[in-house]
């Protein structure tokens, strides 16, 4: 006869394992709160400081000259939209098509491997290097000078790796069988990619693009010596795009260090708008991913 | 004897696809050797055999789907109505238009049911009435009654068996002459399987069907002709090379095969 003693099933709160478990859970919770503090603090601070200036003038007026009150930063808002718009026009087609090549047509050759590596390197490059690149390419060479175009090119360089990588990943998730099926009914490669693979990967691609936009919209360093700044209304015409243009991020940088209160307040308001822009695009990206196909 | 000879001759004359001394390589690794086979018109031909004997590989080389694998190489000749499929001036897309494929797992496009069926016709520049084509294709695939009220819904909203029939409708809508099926029922329940088998019987009036199956009962139920493939080890690295053992009327393969290994396989002694 074998007899087994049935031990108690109750939790032994003095056992070292139970204590260790409780301590570790508490510790990880604490670290979670610690990481949230800066995030919440930044948001809170920007909101409190910027909210007082959040009025219609902000979106309709030019910044005041030093020493004067009132005014807004409408030119910088338009400028940011223009410069980011130029960057999107350059980076999205190039980036998406590059990723299509990598994922669909390269068959994993050496060239593709090196492009992927280069993309990863580029995504780690400090943003100021992208600015220097655009400065050397377009500004100091005299091709367009300090301008919205130069700023857009600098931001496009920053956006490219994000767009290429996320599009590449999104395309990889599309099951191989779908491509076979399309080819199996007599589709050419371009028809397969255009009508089947890209639509299936679209949510992922849109997410990547919006994240890239969110990042680019907040960049300051590459714009300081490409788009420069302007206290006037941007001139949205082909010639106007070759002139310096105001942007929110550079406005924050310029005004925050001025000794005048109205300008400092505008800098806070500009920060708030930037934060809201980034928040908005992130939410958009989330919404796009929710409609995932695969 | 005389009669069977004449039958064989007629069969040969009516064959749609012929394989002559086909060797298939992946890189330097030989996967299939010396396959000689004639696929008869408007018949169902089944490929059976143990795993890894190259059935699917051979099936895919019939519509050049293996082209997508960069290390793939084929020696010998595969002809479709006498045209060498692997000649330099052959457009694989034209080949796949005429020789359609249904895959192991249902793989509808992430589109509506209607667009799934219409896709093949659209990419091929179909000029006729698309609505009509979609309806006839879905009817041929015995799916019309189940989906006619929800053609605008996603293909993913269907059950597995319905999805597979949708894939068959999609293949049929591209108006091929030959339909290749790579274990089309392996992911389906018995009722869906039965539906697809009935469907194949109807389809063979208009199409030539080649089916790879692991299920020997299925081969006896649907196939007119059966090819039994086997694999043998080569070298000492565990590499296997597939080859055709026997190709004959299904009845003969399952009741009175020429080869001992066929007999062993169909009676369930290995594989």
Short mmCIF file of C-alpha atoms in Angstrom, two decimals, chain B residues 78-186:
data_model
loop_
_atom_site.label_atom_id
_atom_site.label_comp_id
_atom_site.label_asym_id
_atom_site.label_seq_id
_atom_site.Cartn_x
_atom_site.Cartn_y
_atom_site.Cartn_z
CA UNK B 78 7.44 19.63 -70.63
CA UNK B 79 5.12 20.31 -73.52
CA UNK B 80 1.64 21.75 -73.64
CA UNK B 81 -0.06 20.87 -76.93
CA UNK B 82 3.39 20.26 -78.32
CA UNK B 83 4.88 23.61 -77.18
CA UNK B 84 7.90 23.36 -74.93
CA UNK B 85 6.87 25.19 -71.74
CA UNK B 86 10.48 25.86 -70.83
CA UNK B 87 11.59 27.24 -74.19
CA UNK B 88 13.26 30.64 -73.92
CA UNK B 89 10.56 32.58 -75.73
CA UNK B 90 7.67 31.26 -73.61
CA UNK B 91 5.92 33.79 -71.37
CA UNK B 92 5.20 32.04 -68.06
CA UNK B 93 2.22 34.34 -67.54
CA UNK B 94 0.61 33.03 -70.73
CA UNK B 95 1.27 29.50 -69.50
CA UNK B 96 -0.39 30.15 -66.14
CA UNK B 97 -3.37 31.75 -67.87
CA UNK B 98 -4.07 28.46 -69.62
CA UNK B 99 -2.99 26.19 -66.80
CA UNK B 100 -4.61 27.38 -63.60
CA UNK B 101 -3.90 26.26 -60.06
CA UNK B 102 -5.80 25.59 -56.86
CA UNK B 103 -3.66 25.43 -53.75
CA UNK B 104 -3.49 23.28 -50.68
CA UNK B 105 -4.79 25.88 -48.30
CA UNK B 106 -7.63 28.14 -49.42
CA UNK B 107 -5.99 31.44 -50.29
CA UNK B 108 -8.62 33.98 -51.29
CA UNK B 109 -7.44 37.52 -51.91
CA UNK B 110 -8.25 40.08 -49.23
CA UNK B 111 -11.01 41.39 -51.48
CA UNK B 112 -14.73 40.93 -51.91
CA UNK B 113 -16.08 37.62 -53.17
CA UNK B 114 -16.92 39.27 -56.48
CA UNK B 115 -13.46 40.78 -56.91
CA UNK B 116 -11.83 37.48 -56.01
CA UNK B 117 -13.54 35.77 -58.90
CA UNK B 118 -13.20 38.71 -61.28
CA UNK B 119 -9.49 39.22 -60.63
CA UNK B 120 -8.18 36.70 -63.14
CA UNK B 121 -10.51 37.97 -65.85
CA UNK B 122 -9.59 41.57 -65.10
CA UNK B 123 -5.84 41.07 -65.27
CA UNK B 124 -6.27 39.16 -68.49
CA UNK B 125 -8.22 42.03 -70.03
CA UNK B 126 -11.53 40.17 -70.24
CA UNK B 127 -13.89 42.01 -72.56
CA UNK B 128 -17.19 40.24 -71.93
CA UNK B 129 -19.80 40.70 -69.21
CA UNK B 130 -17.95 40.42 -65.93
CA UNK B 131 -21.10 39.93 -63.84
CA UNK B 132 -22.07 36.99 -65.98
CA UNK B 133 -18.61 35.48 -65.79
CA UNK B 134 -18.58 35.79 -62.00
CA UNK B 135 -21.97 34.12 -61.78
CA UNK B 136 -21.14 31.22 -64.11
CA UNK B 137 -17.80 30.68 -62.38
CA UNK B 138 -19.41 30.63 -58.96
CA UNK B 139 -22.10 28.28 -60.26
CA UNK B 140 -19.46 25.98 -61.68
CA UNK B 141 -17.78 25.97 -58.30
CA UNK B 142 -21.15 25.14 -56.68
CA UNK B 143 -20.91 28.22 -54.54
CA UNK B 144 -23.34 30.60 -56.21
CA UNK B 145 -26.38 29.79 -54.09
CA UNK B 146 -24.42 30.29 -50.90
CA UNK B 147 -22.90 33.65 -51.80
CA UNK B 148 -25.19 35.30 -54.33
CA UNK B 149 -26.57 37.69 -51.72
CA UNK B 150 -23.21 38.72 -50.33
CA UNK B 151 -20.91 39.15 -53.29
CA UNK B 152 -19.69 42.40 -51.77
CA UNK B 153 -18.45 40.77 -48.59
CA UNK B 154 -14.84 39.81 -47.99
CA UNK B 155 -13.68 36.42 -49.23
CA UNK B 156 -12.42 35.83 -45.69
CA UNK B 157 -15.96 35.82 -44.34
CA UNK B 158 -16.56 32.39 -45.86
CA UNK B 159 -15.87 29.04 -44.23
CA UNK B 160 -12.80 27.04 -45.23
CA UNK B 161 -14.68 24.82 -47.63
CA UNK B 162 -16.45 27.79 -49.19
CA UNK B 163 -13.13 29.62 -49.48
CA UNK B 164 -11.65 26.69 -51.36
CA UNK B 165 -14.60 26.64 -53.73
CA UNK B 166 -14.16 30.38 -54.13
CA UNK B 167 -10.56 29.71 -55.12
CA UNK B 168 -11.77 27.14 -57.64
CA UNK B 169 -14.25 29.69 -59.01
CA UNK B 170 -11.41 32.19 -59.25
CA UNK B 171 -9.31 29.69 -61.20
CA UNK B 172 -12.22 28.76 -63.46
CA UNK B 173 -13.02 32.42 -64.14
CA UNK B 174 -9.58 32.89 -65.65
CA UNK B 175 -10.79 30.41 -68.30
CA UNK B 176 -7.90 27.95 -68.29
CA UNK B 177 -7.79 24.66 -70.13
CA UNK B 178 -6.04 22.75 -67.39
CA UNK B 179 -6.65 23.04 -63.64
CA UNK B 180 -3.90 21.88 -61.30
CA UNK B 181 -4.95 21.07 -57.75
CA UNK B 182 -2.38 20.67 -55.02
CA UNK B 183 -4.09 18.66 -52.26
CA UNK B 184 -7.15 20.88 -52.52
CA UNK B 185 -9.03 19.09 -49.76
CA UNK B 186 -6.34 18.54 -47.18
#
